[in-house]
PDB file of C-alpha atoms and ligand atoms in Angstrom:
ATOM      1  CA  MET A1418      20.004   3.369 -18.228  1.00 94.00           C
ATOM      2  CA  ILE A1419      20.333  -0.371 -18.849  1.00 98.00           C
ATOM      3  CA  GLU A1420      22.743  -1.399 -21.572  1.00 98.00           C
ATOM      4  CA  LEU A1421      21.549  -4.149 -23.879  1.00 98.00           C
ATOM      5  CA  VAL A1422      24.475  -5.905 -25.520  1.00 98.00           C
ATOM      6  CA  ASP A1423      22.581  -8.075 -28.008  1.00 98.00           C
ATOM      7  CA  ILE A1424      19.385  -9.950 -28.708  1.00 98.00           C
ATOM      8  CA  ALA A1425      19.437 -13.410 -27.129  1.00 98.00           C
ATOM      9  CA  TYR A1426      16.406 -15.530 -28.045  1.00 98.00           C
ATOM     10  CA  VAL A1427      12.686 -15.715 -28.534  1.00 98.00           C
ATOM     11  CA  ARG A1428      10.766 -18.280 -26.478  1.00 98.00           C
ATOM     12  CA  SER A1429       7.444 -19.317 -27.888  1.00 97.00           C
ATOM     13  CA  GLY A1430       4.661 -21.705 -26.998  1.00 97.00           C
ATOM     14  CA  ALA A1431       3.929 -24.437 -29.535  1.00 97.00           C
ATOM     15  CA  ALA A1432       0.757 -26.483 -29.522  1.00 97.00           C
ATOM     16  CA  ASP A1433       2.364 -28.874 -32.008  1.00 97.00           C
ATOM     17  CA  LEU A1434       5.969 -28.994 -30.850  1.00 97.00           C
ATOM     18  CA  ALA A1435       7.117 -31.570 -33.417  1.00 96.00           C
ATOM     19  CA  GLY A1436       5.486 -29.616 -36.256  1.00 97.00           C
ATOM     20  CA  ALA A1437       7.060 -26.340 -35.125  1.00 98.00           C
ATOM     21  CA  VAL A1438      10.497 -27.978 -34.954  1.00 97.00           C
ATOM     22  CA  ARG A1439      10.047 -29.670 -38.325  1.00 97.00           C
ATOM     23  CA  PHE A1440       9.209 -26.342 -39.954  1.00 98.00           C
ATOM     24  CA  ALA A1441      12.030 -24.484 -38.215  1.00 98.00           C
ATOM     25  CA  THR A1442      14.586 -27.047 -39.368  1.00 98.00           C
ATOM     26  CA  GLU A1443      13.394 -28.464 -42.681  1.00 97.00           C
ATOM     27  CA  VAL A1444      11.833 -25.281 -44.040  1.00 98.00           C
ATOM     28  CA  VAL A1445      13.519 -22.340 -42.291  1.00 98.00           C
ATOM     29  CA  GLY A1446      16.918 -24.044 -42.040  1.00 98.00           C
ATOM     30  CA  LEU A1447      17.702 -23.764 -38.322  1.00 98.00           C
ATOM     31  CA  GLU A1448      19.529 -26.463 -36.367  1.00 98.00           C
ATOM     32  CA  HIS A1449      17.625 -28.471 -33.767  1.00 97.00           C
ATOM     33  CA  VAL A1450      20.173 -28.497 -30.975  1.00 96.00           C
ATOM     34  CA  ASP A1451      18.643 -30.932 -28.519  1.00 87.00           C
ATOM     35  CA  GLY A1452      20.039 -34.385 -28.484  1.00 73.00           C
ATOM     36  CA  PRO A1453      21.473 -36.945 -26.096  1.00 63.00           C
ATOM     37  CA  ALA A1454      24.580 -34.778 -25.629  1.00 62.00           C
ATOM     38  CA  ASP A1455      22.542 -31.720 -24.824  1.00 66.00           C
ATOM     39  CA  ASP A1456      20.640 -32.688 -21.708  1.00 65.00           C
ATOM     40  CA  THR A1457      17.307 -32.960 -23.494  1.00 79.00           C
ATOM     41  CA  GLU A1458      14.443 -31.301 -21.652  1.00 88.00           C
ATOM     42  CA  PRO A1459      11.009 -32.798 -22.262  1.00 91.00           C
ATOM     43  CA  GLY A1460       8.629 -30.406 -23.988  1.00 95.00           C
ATOM     44  CA  VAL A1461      11.288 -27.852 -24.937  1.00 96.00           C
ATOM     45  CA  ALA A1462      13.093 -27.593 -28.276  1.00 97.00           C
ATOM     46  CA  HIS A1463      16.028 -25.279 -28.935  1.00 97.00           C
ATOM     47  CA  LEU A1464      16.775 -23.995 -32.419  1.00 98.00           C
ATOM     48  CA  ARG A1465      20.089 -22.506 -33.436  1.00 98.00           C
ATOM     49  CA  ALA A1466      21.180 -20.099 -36.179  1.00 98.00           C
ATOM     50  CA  ASP A1467      24.643 -18.986 -35.091  1.00 98.00           C
ATOM     51  CA  SER A1468      27.084 -19.377 -32.219  1.00 98.00           C
ATOM     52  CA  ARG A1469      24.355 -18.803 -29.633  1.00 98.00           C
ATOM     53  CA  HIS A1470      23.169 -22.094 -28.134  1.00 97.00           C
ATOM     54  CA  HIS A1471      19.758 -21.171 -29.508  1.00 98.00           C
ATOM     55  CA  CYS A1472      17.872 -18.122 -30.656  1.00 98.00           C
ATOM     56  CA  LEU A1473      14.447 -19.729 -30.705  1.00 98.00           C
ATOM     57  CA  ALA A1474      12.961 -22.078 -28.127  1.00 98.00           C
ATOM     58  CA  PHE A1475       9.613 -23.781 -28.495  1.00 97.00           C
ATOM     59  CA  VAL A1476       7.846 -24.841 -25.323  1.00 97.00           C
ATOM     60  CA  GLU A1477       5.041 -27.348 -25.715  1.00 96.00           C
ATOM     61  CA  GLY A1478       1.780 -25.679 -24.745  1.00 96.00           C
ATOM     62  CA  VAL A1479      -0.410 -22.815 -25.858  1.00 95.00           C
ATOM     63  CA  SER A1480       0.761 -21.194 -29.129  1.00 95.00           C
ATOM     64  CA  GLY A1481       2.204 -17.698 -28.956  1.00 95.00           C
ATOM     65  CA  VAL A1482       5.233 -15.813 -27.807  1.00 96.00           C
ATOM     66  CA  ILE A1483       6.292 -16.308 -24.193  1.00 97.00           C
ATOM     67  CA  ALA A1484       9.250 -13.923 -24.031  1.00 98.00           C
ATOM     68  CA  SER A1485      11.797 -11.992 -26.072  1.00 98.00           C
ATOM     69  CA  ALA A1486      15.260 -11.850 -24.559  1.00 98.00           C
ATOM     70  CA  PHE A1487      18.254  -9.543 -24.597  1.00 99.00           C
ATOM     71  CA  THR A1488      21.756  -9.989 -23.259  1.00 98.00           C
ATOM     72  CA  VAL A1489      23.377  -7.711 -20.703  1.00 98.00           C
ATOM     73  CA  ASP A1490      27.067  -7.657 -19.897  1.00 98.00           C
ATOM     74  CA  GLY A1491      27.218  -9.959 -16.855  1.00 98.00           C
ATOM     75  CA  PRO A1492      25.795 -10.717 -13.404  1.00 98.00           C
ATOM     76  CA  GLY A1493      26.674  -7.226 -12.123  1.00 98.00           C
ATOM     77  CA  ALA A1494      24.895  -5.554 -15.025  1.00 98.00           C
ATOM     78  CA  LEU A1495      21.912  -7.875 -14.525  1.00 98.00           C
ATOM     79  CA  ALA A1496      21.676  -6.996 -10.821  1.00 98.00           C
ATOM     80  CA  LEU A1497      21.819  -3.290 -11.674  1.00 98.00           C
ATOM     81  CA  ALA A1498      19.132  -3.778 -14.319  1.00 98.00           C
ATOM     82  CA  GLU A1499      16.918  -5.504 -11.749  1.00 98.00           C
ATOM     83  CA  THR A1500      17.279  -2.593  -9.335  1.00 98.00           C
ATOM     84  CA  GLU A1501      16.731  -0.023 -12.057  1.00 98.00           C
ATOM     85  CA  LEU A1502      13.573  -1.711 -13.356  1.00 98.00           C
ATOM     86  CA  GLU A1503      12.165  -2.035  -9.848  1.00 98.00           C
ATOM     87  CA  SER A1504      12.905   1.625  -9.141  1.00 98.00           C
ATOM     88  CA  ARG A1505      10.927   2.457 -12.292  1.00 98.00           C
ATOM     89  CA  GLY A1506       7.953   0.526 -10.930  1.00 98.00           C
ATOM     90  CA  PHE A1507       8.265  -2.733 -12.864  1.00 98.00           C
ATOM     91  CA  THR A1508       7.625  -6.058 -11.183  1.00 98.00           C
ATOM     92  CA  VAL A1509      10.742  -8.063 -11.833  1.00 98.00           C
ATOM     93  CA  TRP A1510      10.860 -11.856 -11.738  1.00 97.00           C
ATOM     94  CA  ARG A1511      14.217 -13.554 -11.154  1.00 98.00           C
ATOM     95  CA  GLY A1512      14.593 -16.916 -12.832  1.00 98.00           C
ATOM     96  CA  GLY A1513      15.784 -19.868 -10.807  1.00 97.00           C
ATOM     97  CA  PRO A1514      18.378 -22.484 -11.782  1.00 97.00           C
ATOM     98  CA  ALA A1515      15.903 -24.553 -13.816  1.00 96.00           C
ATOM     99  CA  ASP A1516      14.790 -21.473 -15.777  1.00 97.00           C
ATOM    100  CA  ALA A1517      18.394 -20.510 -16.470  1.00 98.00           C
ATOM    101  CA  ARG A1518      19.260 -24.061 -17.517  1.00 96.00           C
ATOM    102  CA  SER A1519      16.308 -24.264 -19.880  1.00 97.00           C
ATOM    103  CA  ARG A1520      17.448 -21.030 -21.530  1.00 98.00           C
ATOM    104  CA  ARG A1521      21.152 -21.973 -21.431  1.00 97.00           C
ATOM    105  CA  VAL A1522      22.030 -18.755 -19.645  1.00 98.00           C
ATOM    106  CA  GLY A1523      23.872 -17.992 -16.433  1.00 98.00           C
ATOM    107  CA  GLU A1524      21.181 -15.812 -14.879  1.00 98.00           C
ATOM    108  CA  LEU A1525      17.983 -14.128 -15.994  1.00 98.00           C
ATOM    109  CA  ILE A1526      15.285 -11.729 -14.959  1.00 98.00           C
ATOM    110  CA  GLY A1527      11.915 -11.053 -16.576  1.00 98.00           C
ATOM    111  CA  PHE A1528       9.387  -8.236 -16.630  1.00 98.00           C
ATOM    112  CA  ASP A1529       6.506  -7.012 -18.767  1.00 98.00           C
ATOM    113  CA  ASP A1530       7.127  -3.897 -20.855  1.00 98.00           C
ATOM    114  CA  PRO A1531       4.497  -1.134 -20.556  1.00 97.00           C
ATOM    115  CA  PHE A1532       2.457  -2.795 -23.316  1.00 97.00           C
ATOM    116  CA  GLY A1533       2.476  -6.330 -21.933  1.00 97.00           C
ATOM    117  CA  ASN A1534       5.342  -7.820 -23.925  1.00 97.00           C
ATOM    118  CA  ARG A1535       7.284 -10.194 -21.681  1.00 98.00           C
ATOM    119  CA  ILE A1536      10.970  -9.307 -21.846  1.00 98.00           C
ATOM    120  CA  GLU A1537      13.810 -11.355 -20.367  1.00 98.00           C
ATOM    121  CA  LEU A1538      17.283  -9.989 -19.656  1.00 98.00           C
ATOM    122  CA  VAL A1539      20.011 -12.573 -19.468  1.00 98.00           C
ATOM    123  CA  CYS A1540      23.734 -12.898 -18.951  1.00 98.00           C
ATOM    124  CA  GLY A1541      26.067 -15.764 -19.752  1.00 98.00           C
ATOM    125  CA  GLN A1542      24.179 -17.104 -22.744  1.00 98.00           C
ATOM    126  CA  GLN A1543      25.883 -20.315 -23.790  1.00 98.00           C
ATOM    127  CA  THR A1544      28.020 -20.259 -26.935  1.00 98.00           C
ATOM    128  CA  LEU A1545      28.384 -23.428 -28.982  1.00 97.00           C
ATOM    129  CA  ALA A1546      31.821 -23.818 -30.513  1.00 97.00           C
ATOM    130  CA  ARG A1547      30.929 -26.391 -33.128  1.00 96.00           C
ATOM    131  CA  PRO A1548      29.708 -25.220 -36.539  1.00 97.00           C
ATOM    132  CA  VAL A1549      25.976 -24.830 -37.051  1.00 98.00           C
ATOM    133  CA  ARG A1550      24.380 -27.889 -38.651  1.00 97.00           C
ATOM    134  CA  PRO A1551      21.504 -26.272 -40.537  1.00 97.00           C
ATOM    135  CA  GLY A1552      18.392 -28.335 -41.074  1.00 96.00           C
ATOM    136  CA  ARG A1553      18.369 -27.113 -44.696  1.00 97.00           C
ATOM    137  CA  GLY A1554      20.815 -25.038 -46.740  1.00 98.00           C
ATOM    138  CA  SER A1555      18.883 -21.790 -46.544  1.00 98.00           C
ATOM    139  CA  GLY A1556      22.046 -19.717 -46.043  1.00 98.00           C
ATOM    140  CA  ILE A1557      21.187 -18.406 -42.571  1.00 98.00           C
ATOM    141  CA  THR A1558      24.177 -16.711 -40.970  1.00 98.00           C
ATOM    142  CA  GLU A1559      22.645 -15.225 -37.837  1.00 98.00           C
ATOM    143  CA  PHE A1560      19.640 -14.271 -35.757  1.00 98.00           C
ATOM    144  CA  GLY A1561      19.150 -10.753 -37.109  1.00 98.00           C
ATOM    145  CA  HIS A1562      16.424  -9.000 -35.146  1.00 98.00           C
ATOM    146  CA  LEU A1563      13.162  -9.391 -33.326  1.00 98.00           C
ATOM    147  CA  CYS A1564      10.119  -7.257 -33.768  1.00 97.00           C
ATOM    148  CA  LEU A1565       7.482  -6.570 -31.124  1.00 97.00           C
ATOM    149  CA  ASP A1566       3.948  -5.206 -31.377  1.00 96.00           C
ATOM    150  CA  ALA A1567       2.730  -2.300 -29.284  1.00 96.00           C
ATOM    151  CA  PRO A1568      -0.293  -0.019 -29.607  1.00 96.00           C
ATOM    152  CA  ASP A1569       1.770   3.192 -29.395  1.00 97.00           C
ATOM    153  CA  VAL A1570       5.069   3.106 -31.257  1.00 98.00           C
ATOM    154  CA  ALA A1571       6.264   6.535 -30.058  1.00 98.00           C
ATOM    155  CA  GLU A1572       5.613   5.499 -26.468  1.00 98.00           C
ATOM    156  CA  ALA A1573       7.445   2.213 -27.092  1.00 98.00           C
ATOM    157  CA  HIS A1574      10.428   4.140 -28.450  1.00 98.00           C
ATOM    158  CA  ARG A1575      10.360   6.358 -25.373  1.00 98.00           C
ATOM    159  CA  PHE A1576      10.433   3.272 -23.181  1.00 98.00           C
ATOM    160  CA  TRP A1577      13.236   1.496 -25.042  1.00 98.00           C
ATOM    161  CA  SER A1578      15.392   4.611 -25.459  1.00 98.00           C
ATOM    162  CA  THR A1579      15.107   5.890 -21.887  1.00 98.00           C
ATOM    163  CA  THR A1580      15.145   2.650 -19.900  1.00 98.00           C
ATOM    164  CA  PHE A1581      17.610   1.027 -22.306  1.00 98.00           C
ATOM    165  CA  ASN A1582      20.294   2.076 -24.754  1.00 98.00           C
ATOM    166  CA  ALA A1583      18.117   1.536 -27.847  1.00 98.00           C
ATOM    167  CA  ARG A1584      18.348   4.327 -30.432  1.00 98.00           C
ATOM    168  CA  ALA A1585      15.881   5.006 -33.240  1.00 98.00           C
ATOM    169  CA  SER A1586      17.528   4.301 -36.591  1.00 98.00           C
ATOM    170  CA  ASP A1587      14.410   5.051 -38.641  1.00 98.00           C
ATOM    171  CA  TRP A1588      10.703   5.648 -38.243  1.00 98.00           C
ATOM    172  CA  ILE A1589       7.880   4.567 -40.513  1.00 97.00           C
ATOM    173  CA  GLY A1590       5.309   7.160 -39.449  1.00 95.00           C
ATOM    174  CA  ASP A1591       3.305   5.955 -36.464  1.00 94.00           C
ATOM    175  CA  ALA A1592       3.544   2.436 -37.824  1.00 95.00           C
ATOM    176  CA  ALA A1593       7.038   1.391 -36.771  1.00 97.00           C
ATOM    177  CA  CYS A1594      10.282   2.364 -35.133  1.00 98.00           C
ATOM    178  CA  LEU A1595      13.457   0.454 -35.994  1.00 98.00           C
ATOM    179  CA  MET A1596      16.028   0.599 -33.197  1.00 98.00           C
ATOM    180  CA  ARG A1597      19.674  -0.296 -32.848  1.00 98.00           C
ATOM    181  CA  ILE A1598      21.663  -1.376 -29.828  1.00 98.00           C
ATOM    182  CA  ASP A1599      24.921  -1.778 -31.750  1.00 98.00           C
ATOM    183  CA  GLU A1600      26.099  -1.027 -35.294  1.00 98.00           C
ATOM    184  CA  VAL A1601      23.394  -3.084 -36.952  1.00 98.00           C
ATOM    185  CA  HIS A1602      20.620  -0.819 -38.271  1.00 98.00           C
ATOM    186  CA  HIS A1603      18.087  -2.541 -36.053  1.00 98.00           C
ATOM    187  CA  LYS A1604      18.046  -5.496 -33.740  1.00 98.00           C
ATOM    188  CA  LEU A1605      14.741  -4.443 -32.209  1.00 98.00           C
ATOM    189  CA  ALA A1606      11.719  -3.044 -34.017  1.00 98.00           C
ATOM    190  CA  VAL A1607       8.319  -2.096 -32.673  1.00 97.00           C
ATOM    191  CA  PHE A1608       5.343  -2.155 -35.002  1.00 96.00           C
ATOM    192  CA  GLN A1609       1.939  -0.717 -34.264  1.00 95.00           C
ATOM    193  CA  GLY A1610      -0.460  -3.451 -33.195  1.00 94.00           C
ATOM    194  CA  ASP A1611      -3.606  -3.559 -31.107  1.00 93.00           C
ATOM    195  CA  ARG A1612      -2.088  -6.012 -28.697  1.00 93.00           C
ATOM    196  CA  PRO A1613       1.355  -6.977 -27.473  1.00 95.00           C
ATOM    197  CA  GLY A1614       2.952  -9.744 -29.476  1.00 95.00           C
ATOM    198  CA  LEU A1615       5.834 -10.841 -31.601  1.00 96.00           C
ATOM    199  CA  CYS A1616       5.571  -9.340 -35.072  1.00 95.00           C
ATOM    200  CA  HIS A1617       8.373 -11.463 -36.544  1.00 96.00           C
ATOM    201  CA  VAL A1618      11.810 -12.978 -36.051  1.00 98.00           C
ATOM    202  CA  ASN A1619      14.511 -12.196 -38.591  1.00 98.00           C
ATOM    203  CA  PHE A1620      17.355 -14.323 -39.892  1.00 98.00           C
ATOM    204  CA  GLN A1621      20.128 -12.892 -42.016  1.00 98.00           C
ATOM    205  CA  VAL A1622      21.240 -14.960 -44.996  1.00 98.00           C
ATOM    206  CA  ALA A1623      24.667 -15.038 -46.626  1.00 98.00           C
ATOM    207  CA  GLU A1624      23.808 -14.050 -50.180  1.00 98.00           C
ATOM    208  CA  LEU A1625      21.190 -12.231 -52.141  1.00 98.00           C
ATOM    209  CA  ASP A1626      20.691 -15.485 -54.030  1.00 98.00           C
ATOM    210  CA  ASP A1627      19.644 -17.196 -50.784  1.00 98.00           C
ATOM    211  CA  VAL A1628      16.613 -14.912 -50.503  1.00 98.00           C
ATOM    212  CA  PHE A1629      15.442 -15.880 -53.961  1.00 98.00           C
ATOM    213  CA  ARG A1630      16.325 -19.554 -53.636  1.00 98.00           C
ATOM    214  CA  ASN A1631      14.421 -19.641 -50.363  1.00 98.00           C
ATOM    215  CA  TRP A1632      11.475 -17.873 -51.968  1.00 98.00           C
ATOM    216  CA  HIS A1633      11.175 -20.633 -54.579  1.00 98.00           C
ATOM    217  CA  HIS A1634      11.645 -23.321 -51.936  1.00 97.00           C
ATOM    218  CA  LEU A1635       8.930 -21.863 -49.715  1.00 98.00           C
ATOM    219  CA  GLN A1636       6.533 -21.599 -52.634  1.00 97.00           C
ATOM    220  CA  ASP A1637       7.245 -25.203 -53.601  1.00 97.00           C
ATOM    221  CA  GLN A1638       6.467 -26.234 -50.028  1.00 96.00           C
ATOM    222  CA  GLY A1639       3.203 -24.261 -50.061  1.00 97.00           C
ATOM    223  CA  VAL A1640       4.355 -21.919 -47.283  1.00 97.00           C
ATOM    224  CA  PRO A1641       2.323 -18.673 -47.147  1.00 96.00           C
ATOM    225  CA  ILE A1642       4.529 -15.777 -48.296  1.00 97.00           C
ATOM    226  CA  GLU A1643       3.498 -12.678 -46.358  1.00 96.00           C
ATOM    227  CA  MET A1644       5.627 -10.099 -48.173  1.00 96.00           C
ATOM    228  CA  GLY A1645       8.485  -9.928 -50.653  1.00 96.00           C
ATOM    229  CA  PRO A1646      10.920 -10.514 -52.039  1.00 98.00           C
ATOM    230  CA  GLY A1647      11.391  -6.776 -51.738  1.00 97.00           C
ATOM    231  CA  ARG A1648      13.854  -4.235 -50.445  1.00 98.00           C
ATOM    232  CA  HIS A1649      13.374  -2.099 -47.355  1.00 97.00           C
ATOM    233  CA  PRO A1650      14.600   1.483 -47.813  1.00 97.00           C
ATOM    234  CA  GLN A1651      15.352   1.747 -44.067  1.00 98.00           C
ATOM    235  CA  SER A1652      17.994  -0.959 -43.598  1.00 98.00           C
ATOM    236  CA  GLY A1653      18.517  -1.445 -47.337  1.00 98.00           C
ATOM    237  CA  ALA A1654      17.966  -5.173 -46.805  1.00 98.00           C
ATOM    238  CA  VAL A1655      16.323  -7.476 -49.319  1.00 98.00           C
ATOM    239  CA  PHE A1656      13.557  -9.230 -47.430  1.00 98.00           C
ATOM    240  CA  LEU A1657      11.129 -12.112 -47.525  1.00 98.00           C
ATOM    241  CA  TYR A1658       8.477 -12.675 -44.847  1.00 97.00           C
ATOM    242  CA  PHE A1659       6.631 -15.960 -44.504  1.00 97.00           C
ATOM    243  CA  LEU A1660       4.256 -17.564 -42.062  1.00 97.00           C
ATOM    244  CA  GLY A1661       5.225 -20.628 -40.064  1.00 97.00           C
ATOM    245  CA  PRO A1662       3.170 -22.792 -37.746  1.00 97.00           C
ATOM    246  CA  GLU A1663       1.978 -21.475 -34.393  1.00 96.00           C
ATOM    247  CA  GLY A1664       1.322 -18.092 -36.060  1.00 95.00           C
ATOM    248  CA  LEU A1665       5.018 -17.224 -36.088  1.00 97.00           C
ATOM    249  CA  THR A1666       6.196 -14.942 -38.899  1.00 96.00           C
ATOM    250  CA  TYR A1667       9.771 -15.467 -40.055  1.00 98.00           C
ATOM    251  CA  GLU A1668      11.834 -13.062 -42.142  1.00 98.00           C
ATOM    252  CA  TYR A1669      14.936 -13.756 -44.187  1.00 98.00           C
ATOM    253  CA  SER A1670      16.969 -10.733 -45.119  1.00 98.00           C
ATOM    254  CA  TYR A1671      20.212  -9.920 -46.815  1.00 98.00           C
ATOM    255  CA  GLY A1672      22.321  -6.792 -46.734  1.00 98.00           C
ATOM    256  CA  VAL A1673      21.235  -4.923 -43.602  1.00 98.00           C
ATOM    257  CA  ARG A1674      22.884  -1.524 -43.166  1.00 98.00           C
ATOM    258  CA  ARG A1675      25.451  -0.969 -40.418  1.00 98.00           C
ATOM    259  CA  ILE A1676      25.619   2.425 -38.782  1.00 98.00           C
ATOM    260  CA  THR A1677      29.321   2.890 -38.229  1.00 98.00           C
ATOM    261  CA  ASP A1678      29.347   6.647 -37.698  1.00 97.00           C
ATOM    262  CA  GLU A1679      27.053   6.877 -34.680  1.00 96.00           C
ATOM    263  CA  ALA A1680      27.446  10.659 -34.314  1.00 96.00           C
ATOM    264  CA  ALA A1681      26.512  11.331 -37.933  1.00 97.00           C
ATOM    265  CA  TRP A1682      23.357   9.187 -38.145  1.00 98.00           C
ATOM    266  CA  ARG A1683      19.991  10.933 -37.914  1.00 98.00           C
ATOM    267  CA  PRO A1684      16.827   8.841 -37.886  1.00 98.00           C
ATOM    268  CA  ARG A1685      14.706   9.292 -40.960  1.00 98.00           C
ATOM    269  CA  TYR A1686      10.922   9.504 -41.115  1.00 98.00           C
ATOM    270  CA  PHE A1687       9.205   7.499 -43.838  1.00 97.00           C
ATOM    271  CA  ASP A1688       5.529   7.913 -44.637  1.00 95.00           C
ATOM    272  CA  PRO A1689       3.945   4.450 -44.655  1.00 92.00           C
ATOM    273  CA  ALA A1690       1.316   5.706 -47.106  1.00 92.00           C
ATOM    274  CA  GLU A1691       3.949   6.598 -49.701  1.00 93.00           C
ATOM    275  CA  ARG A1692       4.646   3.908 -52.313  1.00 89.00           C
ATOM    276  CA  GLY A1693       8.092   2.511 -51.824  1.00 94.00           C
ATOM    277  CA  SER A1694       8.383   3.391 -48.154  1.00 95.00           C
ATOM    278  CA  ILE A1695       8.184  -0.279 -47.169  1.00 95.00           C
ATOM    279  CA  ASP A1696       9.402  -1.895 -50.378  1.00 96.00           C
ATOM    280  CA  MET A1697      11.607   0.074 -52.780  1.00 97.00           C
ATOM    281  CA  TRP A1698      10.689  -2.449 -55.489  1.00 97.00           C
ATOM    282  CA  LEU A1699       7.026  -1.435 -55.070  1.00 96.00           C
ATOM    283  CA  GLY A1700       5.748  -4.968 -54.444  1.00 93.00           C
ATOM    284  CA  PRO A1701       2.518  -5.529 -52.525  1.00 89.00           C
ATOM    285  CA  THR A1702       3.067  -4.507 -48.914  1.00 84.00           C
ATOM    286  CA  GLN A1703      -0.331  -5.425 -47.590  1.00 74.00           C
ATOM    287  CA  LYS A1704       0.273  -8.602 -45.610  1.00 68.00           C
ATOM    288  CA  PRO A1705      -2.533 -11.125 -45.880  1.00 56.00           C
ATOM    289  CA  VAL A1706      -4.409 -10.874 -42.613  1.00 55.00           C
ATOM    290  CA  THR A1707      -3.027 -13.450 -40.251  1.00 58.00           C
ATOM    291  CA  THR A1708      -4.214 -13.946 -36.747  1.00 59.00           C
ATOM    292  CA  ARG A1709      -1.264 -14.096 -34.451  1.00 60.00           C
ATOM    293  CA  PRO A1710      -1.938 -16.143 -31.383  1.00 65.00           C
ATOM    294  CA  GLN A1711      -2.293 -14.041 -28.301  1.00 59.00           C
ATOM    295  CA  ILE A1712       0.765 -13.575 -26.181  1.00 59.00           C
ATOM    296  CA  THR A1713       1.005 -16.391 -23.663  1.00 57.00           C
ATOM    297  CA  ARG A1714       1.979 -15.021 -20.302  1.00 49.00           C
ATOM    298  CA  PRO A1715       1.700 -16.446 -16.873  1.00 44.00           C
ATOM    299  CA  GLN A1716      -0.809 -14.609 -14.766  1.00 36.00           C
ATOM    300  CA  VAL A1717       1.580 -14.561 -11.844  1.00 38.00           C
ATOM    301  CA  LEU A1718       5.318 -14.378 -11.797  1.00 40.00           C
ATOM    302  CA  PRO A1719       6.743 -17.078  -9.508  1.00 37.00           C
ATOM    303  CA  GLU A1720       9.208 -19.492 -11.028  1.00 39.00           C
ATOM    304  CA  ALA A1721       6.925 -22.475 -10.665  1.00 36.00           C
ATOM    305  CA  VAL A1722       4.506 -21.183 -13.260  1.00 40.00           C
ATOM    306  CA  HIS A1723       6.868 -19.350 -15.567  1.00 46.00           C
ATOM    307  CA  PRO A1724       7.150 -21.362 -18.802  1.00 47.00           C
TER     308      PRO A1724
HETATM  309  O1  LIG B2879       8.443  -2.037 -42.985  1.00 90.96           O
HETATM  310  C1  LIG B2879       9.618  -1.769 -42.884  1.00 90.96           C
HETATM  311  C2  LIG B2879      10.526  -2.713 -42.354  1.00 90.96           C
HETATM  312  C3  LIG B2879      11.844  -2.484 -42.303  1.00 90.96           C
HETATM  313  C4  LIG B2879      12.836  -3.453 -41.953  1.00 90.96           C
HETATM  314  C5  LIG B2879      14.172  -3.193 -42.511  1.00 90.96           C
HETATM  315  O2  LIG B2879      14.477  -2.015 -42.823  1.00 90.96           O
HETATM  316  O3  LIG B2879      14.966  -4.119 -42.654  1.00 90.96           O
HETATM  317  C6  LIG B2879      12.633  -4.601 -41.217  1.00 90.96           C
HETATM  318  O4  LIG B2879      13.430  -5.615 -41.236  1.00 90.96           O
HETATM  319  C7  LIG B2879      11.548  -4.904 -40.315  1.00 90.96           C
HETATM  320  O5  LIG B2879      11.414  -4.257 -39.315  1.00 90.96           O
HETATM  321  O6  LIG B2879      10.924  -5.930 -40.515  1.00 90.96           O
HETATM  322 FE1  FE2 B2880      12.317  -7.284 -39.963  1.00 90.96          FE
END
């Protein structure tokens, strides 16, 4: 069993790198980290929400998620994870120095989950000591969770809970499983989708008011609102989903549940067809159909071609 300590980052391709960065800073409110003091790397932009060096990296190229990353405890844990994944039949790629530098981590490995989602495991993710300089005052306090697509959610839960320490916090029928790796109700979610992909990235905000202020701001900017404001009965969080460039869905949320009594928590099963099972405020839960760009994965694993 491989122990995931935290989520680390999402790395995504961006056909319009400048546009993706502009949206992430001026609309979402992330900090664009790269600058003369940060060893700027051509074609790569790092966006920051909290003490992590970045939680989102855009790589100039084909739109679509490249990888979703989790932290493990250190080089020893990473080496054990590599062996464990290989013994389970996964092809594991080990990143070289340039890959690690680009991700601001000490070491990393990568593999495809059983559904084709590229996952990276890292150790030594760089922490930035200076305060976050948000691109806009949206109230973001941290990178909250990441959500993957997979055709079979039960099978995805089996994978994440047997290979890794992920535990189901709640189920939404066959449509979704929300999983925790620490006290936070979920840092990883898997939603039913025909293809692998990144369903959304979540950012926690400081106040309930931030969700509503951001809602008005997004509307003023003509940003497509996908769902909300509403309140999820699973985590209890007030949410707002919106669509950014490159097909990336962002979520702001406030007030996510923490599961402090691990032994007492039993996952609950919500029926997605029941009104209120997605939004307790009974708002429209049918997202406008958006076409997420296909996952962008290298066809082969060597370092030279890994974005
Ligand atoms: O559709 C249900 C989504 C639930 C939650 C939550 O309980 O907070 C999410 O954040 C999500 O997975 O998007
Ligand atoms: Fe979410």
